[in-house]
Coordinates of C-alpha atoms and ligand atoms in Angstrom, one line a residue:
X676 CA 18.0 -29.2 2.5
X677 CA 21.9 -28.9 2.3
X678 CA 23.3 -25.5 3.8
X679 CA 25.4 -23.8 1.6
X680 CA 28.1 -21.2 2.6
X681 CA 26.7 -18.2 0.8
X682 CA 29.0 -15.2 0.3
X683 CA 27.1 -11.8 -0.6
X684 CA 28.8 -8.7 -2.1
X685 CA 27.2 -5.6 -1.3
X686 CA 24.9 -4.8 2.1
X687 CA 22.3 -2.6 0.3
X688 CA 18.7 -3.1 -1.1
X689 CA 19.4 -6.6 -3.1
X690 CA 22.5 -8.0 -0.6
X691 CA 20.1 -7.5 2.4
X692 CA 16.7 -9.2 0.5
X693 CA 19.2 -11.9 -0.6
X694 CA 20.9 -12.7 2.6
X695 CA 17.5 -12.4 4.6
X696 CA 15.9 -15.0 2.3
X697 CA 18.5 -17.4 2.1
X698 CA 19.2 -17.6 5.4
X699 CA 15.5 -17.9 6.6
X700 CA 16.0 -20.8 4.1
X701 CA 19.0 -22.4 6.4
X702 CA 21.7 -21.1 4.3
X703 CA 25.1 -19.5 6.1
X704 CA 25.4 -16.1 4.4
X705 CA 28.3 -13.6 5.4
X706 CA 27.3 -10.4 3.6
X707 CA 30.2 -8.1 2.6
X708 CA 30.0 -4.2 2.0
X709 CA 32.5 -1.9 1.4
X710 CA 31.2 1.2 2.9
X711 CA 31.2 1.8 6.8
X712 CA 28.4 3.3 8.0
X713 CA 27.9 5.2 11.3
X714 CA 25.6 3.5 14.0
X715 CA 22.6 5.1 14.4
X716 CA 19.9 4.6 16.9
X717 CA 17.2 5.7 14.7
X718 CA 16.4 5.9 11.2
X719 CA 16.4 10.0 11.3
X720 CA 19.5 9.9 12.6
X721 CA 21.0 7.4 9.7
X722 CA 19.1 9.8 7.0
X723 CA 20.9 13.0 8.7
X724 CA 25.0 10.8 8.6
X725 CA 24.5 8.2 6.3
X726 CA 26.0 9.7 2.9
X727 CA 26.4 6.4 1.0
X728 CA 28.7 7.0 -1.4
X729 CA 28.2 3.2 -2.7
X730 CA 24.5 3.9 -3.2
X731 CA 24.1 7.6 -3.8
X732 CA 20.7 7.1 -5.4
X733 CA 19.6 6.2 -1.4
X734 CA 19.3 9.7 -0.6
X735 CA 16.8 10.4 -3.3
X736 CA 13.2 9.8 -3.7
X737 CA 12.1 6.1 -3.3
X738 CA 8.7 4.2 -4.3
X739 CA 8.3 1.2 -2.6
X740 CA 5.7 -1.0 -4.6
X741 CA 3.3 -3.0 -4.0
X742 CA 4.5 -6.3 -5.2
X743 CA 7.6 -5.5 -2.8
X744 CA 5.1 -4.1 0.3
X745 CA 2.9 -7.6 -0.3
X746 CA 6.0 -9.5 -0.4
X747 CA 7.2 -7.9 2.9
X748 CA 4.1 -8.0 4.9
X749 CA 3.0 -12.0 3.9
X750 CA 6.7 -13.5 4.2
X751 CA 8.8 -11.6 7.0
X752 CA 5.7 -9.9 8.9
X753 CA 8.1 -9.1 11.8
X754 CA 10.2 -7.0 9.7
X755 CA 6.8 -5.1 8.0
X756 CA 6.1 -4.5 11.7
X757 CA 9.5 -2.9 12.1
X758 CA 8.8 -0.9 9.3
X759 CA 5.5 0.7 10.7
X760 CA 7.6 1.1 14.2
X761 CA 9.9 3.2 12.5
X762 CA 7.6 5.5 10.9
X763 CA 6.7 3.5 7.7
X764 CA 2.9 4.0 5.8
X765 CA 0.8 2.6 3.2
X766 CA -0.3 4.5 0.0
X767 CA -3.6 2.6 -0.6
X768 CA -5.4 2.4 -4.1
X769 CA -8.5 2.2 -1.9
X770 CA -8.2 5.6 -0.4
X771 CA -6.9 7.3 -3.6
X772 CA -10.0 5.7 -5.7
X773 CA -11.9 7.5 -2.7
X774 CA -10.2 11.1 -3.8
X775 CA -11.0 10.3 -7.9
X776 CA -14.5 8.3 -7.7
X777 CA -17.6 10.0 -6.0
X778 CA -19.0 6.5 -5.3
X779 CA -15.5 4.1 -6.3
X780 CA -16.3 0.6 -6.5
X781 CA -13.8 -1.2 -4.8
X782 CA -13.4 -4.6 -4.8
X783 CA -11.2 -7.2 -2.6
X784 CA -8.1 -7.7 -4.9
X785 CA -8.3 -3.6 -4.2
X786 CA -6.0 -4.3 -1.1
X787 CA -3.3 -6.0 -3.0
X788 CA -2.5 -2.6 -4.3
X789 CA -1.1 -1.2 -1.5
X790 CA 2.4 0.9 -1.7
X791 CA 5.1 1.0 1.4
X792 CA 5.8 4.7 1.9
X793 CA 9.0 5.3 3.5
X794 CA 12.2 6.6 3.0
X795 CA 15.5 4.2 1.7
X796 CA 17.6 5.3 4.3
X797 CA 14.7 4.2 6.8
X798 CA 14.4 1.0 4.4
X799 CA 17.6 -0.3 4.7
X800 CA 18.4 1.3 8.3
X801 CA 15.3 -1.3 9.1
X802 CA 16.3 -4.1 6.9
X803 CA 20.0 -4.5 8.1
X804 CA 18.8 -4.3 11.8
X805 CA 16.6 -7.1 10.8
X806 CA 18.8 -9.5 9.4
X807 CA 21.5 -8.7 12.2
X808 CA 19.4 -9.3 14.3
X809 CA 16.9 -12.4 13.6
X810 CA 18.8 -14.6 11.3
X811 CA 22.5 -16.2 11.2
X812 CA 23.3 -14.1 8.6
X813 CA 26.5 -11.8 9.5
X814 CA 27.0 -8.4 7.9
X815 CA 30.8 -7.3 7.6
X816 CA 31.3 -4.2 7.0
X817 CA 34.7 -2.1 5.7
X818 CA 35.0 -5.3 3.6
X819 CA 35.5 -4.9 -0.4
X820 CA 35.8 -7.5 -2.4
X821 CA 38.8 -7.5 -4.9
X822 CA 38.0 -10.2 -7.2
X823 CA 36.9 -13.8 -7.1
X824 CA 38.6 -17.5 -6.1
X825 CA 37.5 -19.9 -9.1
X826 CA 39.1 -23.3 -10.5
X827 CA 37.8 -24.9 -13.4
X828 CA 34.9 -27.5 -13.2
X829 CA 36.0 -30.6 -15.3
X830 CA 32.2 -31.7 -15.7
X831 CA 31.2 -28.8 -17.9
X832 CA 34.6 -26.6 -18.6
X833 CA 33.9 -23.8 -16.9
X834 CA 35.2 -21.4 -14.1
X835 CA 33.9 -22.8 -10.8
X836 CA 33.7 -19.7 -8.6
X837 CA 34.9 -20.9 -5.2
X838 CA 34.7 -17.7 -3.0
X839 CA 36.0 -14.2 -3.3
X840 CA 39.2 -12.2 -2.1
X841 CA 38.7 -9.2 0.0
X842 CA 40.4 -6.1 1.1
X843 CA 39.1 -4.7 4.8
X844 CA 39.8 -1.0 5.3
X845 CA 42.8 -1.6 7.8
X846 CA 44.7 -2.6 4.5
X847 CA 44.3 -6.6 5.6
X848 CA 43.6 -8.8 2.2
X849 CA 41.7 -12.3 2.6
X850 CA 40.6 -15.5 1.0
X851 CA 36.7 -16.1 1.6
X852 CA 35.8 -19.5 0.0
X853 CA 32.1 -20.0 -0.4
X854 CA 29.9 -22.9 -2.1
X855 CA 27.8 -19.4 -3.7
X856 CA 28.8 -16.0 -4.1
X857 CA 26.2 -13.9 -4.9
X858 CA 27.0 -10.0 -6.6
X859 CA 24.7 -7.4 -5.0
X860 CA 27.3 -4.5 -5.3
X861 CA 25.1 -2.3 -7.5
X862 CA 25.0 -0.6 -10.9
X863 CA 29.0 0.2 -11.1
X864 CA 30.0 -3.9 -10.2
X865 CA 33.3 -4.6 -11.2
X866 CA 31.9 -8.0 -12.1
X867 CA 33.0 -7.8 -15.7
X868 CA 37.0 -7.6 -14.9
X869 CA 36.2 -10.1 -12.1
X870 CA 34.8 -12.6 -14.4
X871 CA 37.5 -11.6 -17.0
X872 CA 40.3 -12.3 -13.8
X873 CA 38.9 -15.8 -14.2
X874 CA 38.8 -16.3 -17.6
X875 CA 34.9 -16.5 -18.4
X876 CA 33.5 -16.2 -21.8
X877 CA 33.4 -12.6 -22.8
X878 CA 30.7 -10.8 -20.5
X879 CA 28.3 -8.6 -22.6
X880 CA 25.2 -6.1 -21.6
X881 CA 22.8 -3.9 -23.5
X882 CA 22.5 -0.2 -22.1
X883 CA 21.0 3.2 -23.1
X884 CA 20.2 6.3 -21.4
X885 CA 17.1 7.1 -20.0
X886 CA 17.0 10.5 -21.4
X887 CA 16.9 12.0 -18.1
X888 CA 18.6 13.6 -14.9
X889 CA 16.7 13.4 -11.3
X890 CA 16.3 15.7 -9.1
X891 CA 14.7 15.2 -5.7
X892 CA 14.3 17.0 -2.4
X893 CA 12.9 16.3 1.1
X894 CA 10.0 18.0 2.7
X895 CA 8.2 17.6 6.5
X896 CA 4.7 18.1 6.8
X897 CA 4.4 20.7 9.8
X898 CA 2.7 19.3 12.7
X899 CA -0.7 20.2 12.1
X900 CA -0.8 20.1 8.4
X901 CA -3.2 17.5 7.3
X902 CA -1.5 15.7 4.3
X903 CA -2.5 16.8 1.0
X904 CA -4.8 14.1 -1.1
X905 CA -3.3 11.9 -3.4
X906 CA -5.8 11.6 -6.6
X907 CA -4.5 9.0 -9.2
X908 CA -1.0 8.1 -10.2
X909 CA 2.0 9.5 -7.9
X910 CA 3.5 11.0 -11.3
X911 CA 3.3 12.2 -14.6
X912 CA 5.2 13.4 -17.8
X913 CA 4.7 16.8 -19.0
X914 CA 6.8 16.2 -22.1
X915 CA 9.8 18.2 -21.0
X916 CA 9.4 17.3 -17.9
X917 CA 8.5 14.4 -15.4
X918 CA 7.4 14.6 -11.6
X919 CA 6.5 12.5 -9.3
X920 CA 5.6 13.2 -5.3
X921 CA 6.8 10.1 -3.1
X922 CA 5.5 9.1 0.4
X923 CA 8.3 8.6 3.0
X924 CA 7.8 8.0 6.8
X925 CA 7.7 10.5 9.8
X926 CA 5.6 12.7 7.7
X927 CA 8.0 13.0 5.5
X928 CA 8.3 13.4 1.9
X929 CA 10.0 14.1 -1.3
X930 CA 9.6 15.4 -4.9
X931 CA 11.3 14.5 -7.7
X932 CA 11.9 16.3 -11.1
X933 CA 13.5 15.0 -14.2
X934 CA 14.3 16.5 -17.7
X935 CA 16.8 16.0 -20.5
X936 CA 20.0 16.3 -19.4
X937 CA 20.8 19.0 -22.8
X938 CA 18.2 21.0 -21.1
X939 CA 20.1 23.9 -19.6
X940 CA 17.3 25.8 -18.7
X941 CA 15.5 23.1 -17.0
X942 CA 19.3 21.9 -15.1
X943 CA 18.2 24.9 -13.0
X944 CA 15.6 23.0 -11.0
X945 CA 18.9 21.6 -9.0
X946 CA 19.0 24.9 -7.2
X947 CA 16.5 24.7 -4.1
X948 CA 14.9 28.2 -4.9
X949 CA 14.1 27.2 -8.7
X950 CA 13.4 23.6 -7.9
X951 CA 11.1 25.2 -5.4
X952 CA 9.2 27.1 -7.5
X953 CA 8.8 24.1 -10.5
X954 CA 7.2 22.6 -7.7
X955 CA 4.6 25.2 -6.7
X956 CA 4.0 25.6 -10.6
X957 CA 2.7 21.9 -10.6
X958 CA -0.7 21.8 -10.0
X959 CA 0.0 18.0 -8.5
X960 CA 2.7 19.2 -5.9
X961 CA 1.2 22.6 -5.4
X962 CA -0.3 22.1 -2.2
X963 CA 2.5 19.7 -0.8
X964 CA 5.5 22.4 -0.7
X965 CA 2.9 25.4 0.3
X966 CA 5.3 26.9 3.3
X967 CA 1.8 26.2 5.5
X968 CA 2.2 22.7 4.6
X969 CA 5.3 21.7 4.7
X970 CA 9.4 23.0 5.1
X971 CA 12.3 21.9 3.2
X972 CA 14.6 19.5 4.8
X973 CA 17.5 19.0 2.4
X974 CA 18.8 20.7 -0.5
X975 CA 18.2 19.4 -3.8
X976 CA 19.8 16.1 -4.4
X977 CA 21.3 15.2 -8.3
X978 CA 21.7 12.1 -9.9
X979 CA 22.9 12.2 -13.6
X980 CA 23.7 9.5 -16.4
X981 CA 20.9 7.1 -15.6
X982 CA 20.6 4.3 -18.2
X983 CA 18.8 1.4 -18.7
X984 CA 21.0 -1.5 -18.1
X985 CA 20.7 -5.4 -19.0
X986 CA 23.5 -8.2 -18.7
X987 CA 23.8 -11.2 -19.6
X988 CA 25.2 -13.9 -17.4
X989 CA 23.7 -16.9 -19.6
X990 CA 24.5 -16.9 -22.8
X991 CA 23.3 -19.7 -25.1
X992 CA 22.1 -22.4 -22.6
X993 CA 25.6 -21.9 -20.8
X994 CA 26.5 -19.5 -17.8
X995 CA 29.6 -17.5 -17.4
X996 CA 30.6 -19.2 -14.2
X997 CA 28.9 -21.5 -12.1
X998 CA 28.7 -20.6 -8.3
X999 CA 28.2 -17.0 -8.8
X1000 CA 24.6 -15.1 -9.9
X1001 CA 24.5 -11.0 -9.5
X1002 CA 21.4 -9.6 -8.3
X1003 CA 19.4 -6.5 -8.0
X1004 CA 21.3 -3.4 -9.8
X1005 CA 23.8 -5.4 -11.1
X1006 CA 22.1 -7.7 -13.1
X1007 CA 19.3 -5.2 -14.6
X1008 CA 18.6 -1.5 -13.7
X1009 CA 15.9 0.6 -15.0
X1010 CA 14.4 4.5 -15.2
X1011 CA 14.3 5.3 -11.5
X1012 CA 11.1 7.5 -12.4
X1013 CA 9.0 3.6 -12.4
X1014 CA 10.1 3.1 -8.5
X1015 CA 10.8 -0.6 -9.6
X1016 CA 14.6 -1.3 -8.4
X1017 CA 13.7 -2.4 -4.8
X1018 CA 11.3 -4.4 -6.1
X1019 CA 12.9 -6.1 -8.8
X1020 CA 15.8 -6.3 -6.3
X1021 CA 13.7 -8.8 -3.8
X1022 CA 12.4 -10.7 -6.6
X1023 CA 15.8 -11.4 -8.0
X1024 CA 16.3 -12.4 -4.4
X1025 CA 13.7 -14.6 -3.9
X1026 CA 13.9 -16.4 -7.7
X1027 CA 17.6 -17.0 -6.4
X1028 CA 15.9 -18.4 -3.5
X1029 CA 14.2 -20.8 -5.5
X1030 CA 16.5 -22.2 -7.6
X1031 CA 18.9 -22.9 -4.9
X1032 CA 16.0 -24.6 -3.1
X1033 CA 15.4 -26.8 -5.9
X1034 CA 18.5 -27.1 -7.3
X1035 CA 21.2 -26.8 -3.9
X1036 CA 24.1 -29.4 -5.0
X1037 CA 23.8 -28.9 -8.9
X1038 CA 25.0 -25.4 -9.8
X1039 CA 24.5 -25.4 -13.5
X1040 CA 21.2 -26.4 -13.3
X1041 CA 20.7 -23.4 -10.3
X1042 CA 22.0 -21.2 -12.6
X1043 CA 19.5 -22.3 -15.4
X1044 CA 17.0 -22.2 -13.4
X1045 CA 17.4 -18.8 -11.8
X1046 CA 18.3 -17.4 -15.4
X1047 CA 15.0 -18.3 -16.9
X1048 CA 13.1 -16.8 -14.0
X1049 CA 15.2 -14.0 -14.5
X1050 CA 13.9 -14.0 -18.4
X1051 CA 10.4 -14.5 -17.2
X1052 CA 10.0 -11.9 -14.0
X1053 CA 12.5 -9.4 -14.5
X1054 CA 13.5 -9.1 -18.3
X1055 CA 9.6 -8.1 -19.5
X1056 CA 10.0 -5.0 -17.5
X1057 CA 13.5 -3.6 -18.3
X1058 CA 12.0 -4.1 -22.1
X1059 CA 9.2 -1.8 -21.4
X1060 CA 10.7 0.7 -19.9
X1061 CA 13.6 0.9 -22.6
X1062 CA 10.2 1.4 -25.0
X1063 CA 8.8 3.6 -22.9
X1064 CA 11.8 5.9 -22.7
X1065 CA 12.6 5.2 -26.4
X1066 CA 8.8 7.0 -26.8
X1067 CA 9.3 9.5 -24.3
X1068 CA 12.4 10.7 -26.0
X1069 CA 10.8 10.8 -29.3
X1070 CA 8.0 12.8 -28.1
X1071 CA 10.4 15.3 -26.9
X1072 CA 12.4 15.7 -30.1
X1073 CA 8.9 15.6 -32.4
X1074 CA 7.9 18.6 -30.2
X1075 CA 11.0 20.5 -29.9
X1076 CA 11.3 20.5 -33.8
X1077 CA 7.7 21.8 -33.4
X1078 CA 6.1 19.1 -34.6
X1079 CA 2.7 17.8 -32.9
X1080 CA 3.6 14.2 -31.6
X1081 CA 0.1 13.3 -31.2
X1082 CA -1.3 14.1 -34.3
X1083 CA -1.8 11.0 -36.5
X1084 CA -3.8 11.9 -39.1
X1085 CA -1.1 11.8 -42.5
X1086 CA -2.0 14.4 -45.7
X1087 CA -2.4 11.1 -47.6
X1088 CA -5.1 10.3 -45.2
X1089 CA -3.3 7.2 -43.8
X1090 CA -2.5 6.7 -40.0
X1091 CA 0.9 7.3 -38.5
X1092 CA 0.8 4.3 -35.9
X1093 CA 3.0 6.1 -33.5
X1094 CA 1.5 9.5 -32.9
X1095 CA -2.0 7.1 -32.8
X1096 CA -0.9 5.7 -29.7
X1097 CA 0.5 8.6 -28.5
X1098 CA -2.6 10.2 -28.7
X1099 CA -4.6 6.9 -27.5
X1100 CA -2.2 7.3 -24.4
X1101 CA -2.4 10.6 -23.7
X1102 CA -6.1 11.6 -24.7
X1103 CA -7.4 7.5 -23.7
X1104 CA -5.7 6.0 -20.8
X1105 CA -4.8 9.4 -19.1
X1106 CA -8.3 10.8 -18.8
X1107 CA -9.9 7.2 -18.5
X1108 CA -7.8 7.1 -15.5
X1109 CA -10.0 9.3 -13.8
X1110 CA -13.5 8.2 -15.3
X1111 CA -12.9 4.9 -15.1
X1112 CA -12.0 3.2 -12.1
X1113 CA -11.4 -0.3 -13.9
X1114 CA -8.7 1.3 -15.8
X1115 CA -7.6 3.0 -13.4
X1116 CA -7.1 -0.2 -11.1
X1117 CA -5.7 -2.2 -14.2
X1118 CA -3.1 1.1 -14.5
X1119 CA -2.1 0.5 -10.9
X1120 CA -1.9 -3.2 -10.9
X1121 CA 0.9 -2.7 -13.5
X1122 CA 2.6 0.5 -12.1
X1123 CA 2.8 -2.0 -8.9
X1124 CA 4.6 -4.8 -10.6
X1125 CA 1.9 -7.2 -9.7
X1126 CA 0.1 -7.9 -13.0
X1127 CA 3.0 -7.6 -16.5
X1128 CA 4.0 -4.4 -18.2
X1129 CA 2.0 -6.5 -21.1
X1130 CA -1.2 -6.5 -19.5
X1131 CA -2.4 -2.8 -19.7
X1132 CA -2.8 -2.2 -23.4
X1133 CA -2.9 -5.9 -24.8
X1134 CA -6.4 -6.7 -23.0
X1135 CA -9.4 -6.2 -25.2
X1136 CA -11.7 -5.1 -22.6
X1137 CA -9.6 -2.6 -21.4
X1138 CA -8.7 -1.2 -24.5
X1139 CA -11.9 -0.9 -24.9
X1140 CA -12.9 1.7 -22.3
X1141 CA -9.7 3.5 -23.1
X1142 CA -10.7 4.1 -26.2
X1143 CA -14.2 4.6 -25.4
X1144 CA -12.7 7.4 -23.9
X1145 CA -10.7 8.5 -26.2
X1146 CA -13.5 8.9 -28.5
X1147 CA -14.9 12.0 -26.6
X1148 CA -11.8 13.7 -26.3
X1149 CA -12.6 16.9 -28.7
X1150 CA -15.7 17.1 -26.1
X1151 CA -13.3 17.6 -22.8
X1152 CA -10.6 20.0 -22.3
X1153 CA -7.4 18.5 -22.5
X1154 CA -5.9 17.9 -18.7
X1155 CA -3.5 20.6 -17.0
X1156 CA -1.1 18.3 -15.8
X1157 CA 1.2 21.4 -16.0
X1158 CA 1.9 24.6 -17.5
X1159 CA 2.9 24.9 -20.9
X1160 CA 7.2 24.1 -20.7
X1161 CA 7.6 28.3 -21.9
X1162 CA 5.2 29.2 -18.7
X1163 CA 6.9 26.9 -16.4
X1164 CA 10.4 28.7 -17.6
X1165 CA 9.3 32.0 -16.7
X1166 CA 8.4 30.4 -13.3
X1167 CA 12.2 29.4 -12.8
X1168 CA 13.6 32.6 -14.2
X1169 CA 11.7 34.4 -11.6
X1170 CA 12.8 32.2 -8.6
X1171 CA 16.7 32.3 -10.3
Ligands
FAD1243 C1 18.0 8.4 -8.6 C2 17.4 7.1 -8.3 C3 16.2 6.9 -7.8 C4 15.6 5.7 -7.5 N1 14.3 5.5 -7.1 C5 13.8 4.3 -6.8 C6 12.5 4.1 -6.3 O1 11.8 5.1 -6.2 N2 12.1 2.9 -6.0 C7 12.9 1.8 -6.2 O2 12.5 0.7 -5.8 N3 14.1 1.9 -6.7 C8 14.6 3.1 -7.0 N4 15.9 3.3 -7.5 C9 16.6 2.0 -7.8 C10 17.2 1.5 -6.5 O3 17.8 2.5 -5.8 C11 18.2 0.4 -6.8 O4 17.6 -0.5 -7.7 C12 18.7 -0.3 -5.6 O5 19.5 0.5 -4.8 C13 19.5 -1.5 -6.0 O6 20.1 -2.1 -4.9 P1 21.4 -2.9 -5.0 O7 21.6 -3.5 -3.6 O8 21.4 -3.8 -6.2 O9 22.6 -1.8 -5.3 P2 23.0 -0.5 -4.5 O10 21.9 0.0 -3.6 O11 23.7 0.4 -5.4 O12 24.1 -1.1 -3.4 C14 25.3 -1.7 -3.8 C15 26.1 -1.9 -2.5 O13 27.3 -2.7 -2.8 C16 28.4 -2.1 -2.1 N5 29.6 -2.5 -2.9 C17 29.9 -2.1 -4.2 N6 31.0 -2.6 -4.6 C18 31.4 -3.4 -3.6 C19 32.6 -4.3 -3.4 N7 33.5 -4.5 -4.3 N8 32.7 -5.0 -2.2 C20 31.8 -4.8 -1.2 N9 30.7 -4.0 -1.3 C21 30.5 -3.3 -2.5 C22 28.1 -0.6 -2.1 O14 28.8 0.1 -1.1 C23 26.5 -0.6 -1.9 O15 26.2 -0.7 -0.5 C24 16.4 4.5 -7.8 C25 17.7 4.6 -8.4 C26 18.2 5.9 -8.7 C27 19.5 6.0 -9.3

């Protein structure tokens, strides 16, 4: 295969899955990141002096799934070794089907559903020693690219990106001409005026808010401390209010709480006493921040304005440029609270991958080929989650108008097909997910990006046993995933 000179902007999740998999593919990649980061000899040094203002979301709570953890451990094994040297775990379906099934009936595919715990600071610290290390690939960092190098390709009409100009932090600018440059530089890429610079076709995306901010802090477990069980699904949303506990490495971990950003009273979890005491309050991360347990290693860590973000680089059969694809959070971005954007990070690396394989010396058709994958792999989940924060939105302003968002039954006797599956979801799949172990394993499967966001509620026999469940709900109490939102205020007034 031909080797391309491939230029990569951005060093972080998607640059360093790009430039690892293209060059284990023969390419020549020179990866370029703005940002100079401190060495560090270990990963709990780089989480203690790596403040990453390009990637702030780093310092928060990250999920690694299990369609990433697979990818990892069958395609670079040396690098999921790494991983485990530095600390890294596995959060296994098997063992957390142990905690919710007396007698869990496990089968084979069970270990497919394996999660990578470990922090992102450890994540990347790992990665970029990897590809420094044991490929070609050359990381430059201090290096921020200004705009890009394009002429016009007579064949088709349209800008022919070339390679990129650059401004290093000793004030030195730079041509770098590259056969493909590839934008990994996150959620705020400047690829719009870049591709306006070279007169593209008008670059467009759809975006929305997720309806939440995020809140996470960092815990130890004390030495002898056994960890707390994990009993079903890492997270859950209380209505006005969404947690989620996330496995790091070094017996570390970290909680993460999200509300509506017009909640004022709720804001007040971003101070460590109050976020503290939400936590204790939660019957799910009770016993994880209990001071015999576990201690606090960072404050409370904020992250506001999240949105759903898709754009569109092929529009109509016809790319903006040819030569040039972004990846990771600059192509899509999603509701952190799923744990998806690592993941749909190294896919977008490894469809990129592909198309170049098949398609090296014909850009058009690379970028046609790596769109529809896009459209395919990535795109189905972006358009779940916007629905899934659409509803959860919805549910919050039925119930703060004091209006029951699961009831379904009209006064004309009909059926409001909303609250129904709100109801279905809540009083169904939730409970079935601990009576039922084959919904359960069909909940995680999707959670882990290995079977689609489709598959869960569209599959007769599932729905079946969800609903079988459902059916008996007036004879169970309905499950405590937290206090009541007016109980969990007096809980934060207390600790304020
Ligand atoms: C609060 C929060 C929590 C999250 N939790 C999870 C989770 O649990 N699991 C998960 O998988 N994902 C999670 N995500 C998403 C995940 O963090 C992102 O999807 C991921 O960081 C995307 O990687 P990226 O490389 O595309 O972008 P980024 O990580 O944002 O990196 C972009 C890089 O480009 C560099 N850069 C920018 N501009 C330039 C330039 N002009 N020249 C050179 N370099 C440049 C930046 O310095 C930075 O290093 C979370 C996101 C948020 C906001």
């Amino acid at each position: 295969m031909s080797r391309c000179n491939v230029v990569v902007i951005g060093g972080s999740a998607a640059g360093l899955a790009t430039a690892l998999l293209l060059s284990q593919d023969g390419h020549a990649v020179r990866l370029l990141e703005e940002e100079r980061l401190p060495e560090c000899a270990t990963p709990l040094e780089a989480f203690e002096l790596w403040e990453r203002r390009g990637s702030p979301q780093s310092r928060h709570s990250h999920a690694f799934l299990a369609r990433l953890h697979n990818a990892i451990k069958n395609r670079v094994p040396r690098l999921y070794q790494d991983l485990m040297e530095a600390g890294a775990d596995t959060l296994r379906f098997s063992d957390m089907a142990r905690e919710v099934f007396d007698e869990a009936e496990l089968i084979p595919e069970d270990e497919e559903i394996t999660l990578l715990a470990c922090r992102r600071i450890t994540y990347d610290w790992v990665m970029r020693r990897y590809v420094e290390r044991e490929t070609d690939a050359v990381y430059e960092s201090g290096v921020q690219v200004r705009g890009l190098l394009a002429d016009r390709d007579p064949s088709t009409d349209l800008p022919r990106v070339r390679g990129v100009r650059v401004q290093r932090d000793d004030g030195s600018e730079e041509e770098i001409e590259a056969d493909l440059v590839v934008d990994a530089s996150g959620r705020n890429s400047s690829l719009r005026e870049w591709l306006e610079e070279i007169g593209t076709e008008p670059f467009t995306q759809e975006s929305e808010s997720c309806g939440i901010f995020y809140c996470s802090r960092f815990y130890r477990l004390l030495d002898d401390a056994p960890t707390p069980a994990i009993d079903g699904p890492i997270g859950a949303d209380l209505g006005y209010m969404k947690y989620a506990i996330f496995l790091g490495d070094s017996r570390i971990f970290s909680i993460t709480l999200a509300a509506a950003p017009s909640d004022d009273a709720l804001r007040e979890v971003r101070r460590s006493e109050v976020f503290q005491a939400a936590a204790t309050a939660l019957p799910s991360t009770r016993a994880w921040v209990d001071p015999a347990v576990s201690a606090p290693i960072t404050d409370v860590y904020t992250y506001a304005n999240l949105k759903n973000t898709l754009r569109f680089f092929v529009r109509d059969g016809r790319p903006l440029a040819l030569g040039l694809y972004p990846v990771g959070d600059s192509l899509v971005h999603m509701n952190p609270i799923s744990g998806r954007g690592c993941t749909a990070a190294w896919i977008g690396a490894e469809l990129l991958t592909s198309a170049l394989r098949t398609h090296p010396g014909d850009p058009l058709a690379f970028a046609l080929e790596l769109d529809a994958g896009v459209q395919r792999e990535l795109v189905p989940w972006y358009q779940s989650m916007r629905e899934q924060d659409r509803g959860a939105r919805e549910t919050s302003q039925l119930t703060s108008e004091g209006i029951d968002p699961f009831a379904f039954q009209r006064p004309d006797g009909t059926i409001d097909p909303k609250g129904y599956m709100r109801s279905i979801l809540r009083d169904g799949l939730m409970p079935a997910m601990r009576e039922d172990i084959v919904v359960l394993r069909a909940f995680m499967r999707v959670f882990n990006m290995l079977d689609a966001p489709s598959d869960l509620l569209t599959k007769p026999e599932l729905m079946q046993r969800v609903l079988a469940v459902w059916q008996r709900r007036e004879q169970r109490e309905p499950m405590q995933l937290g206090p009541p939102r007016a109980e969990m205020l007096r809980h934060l007034e207390n600790a304020a």
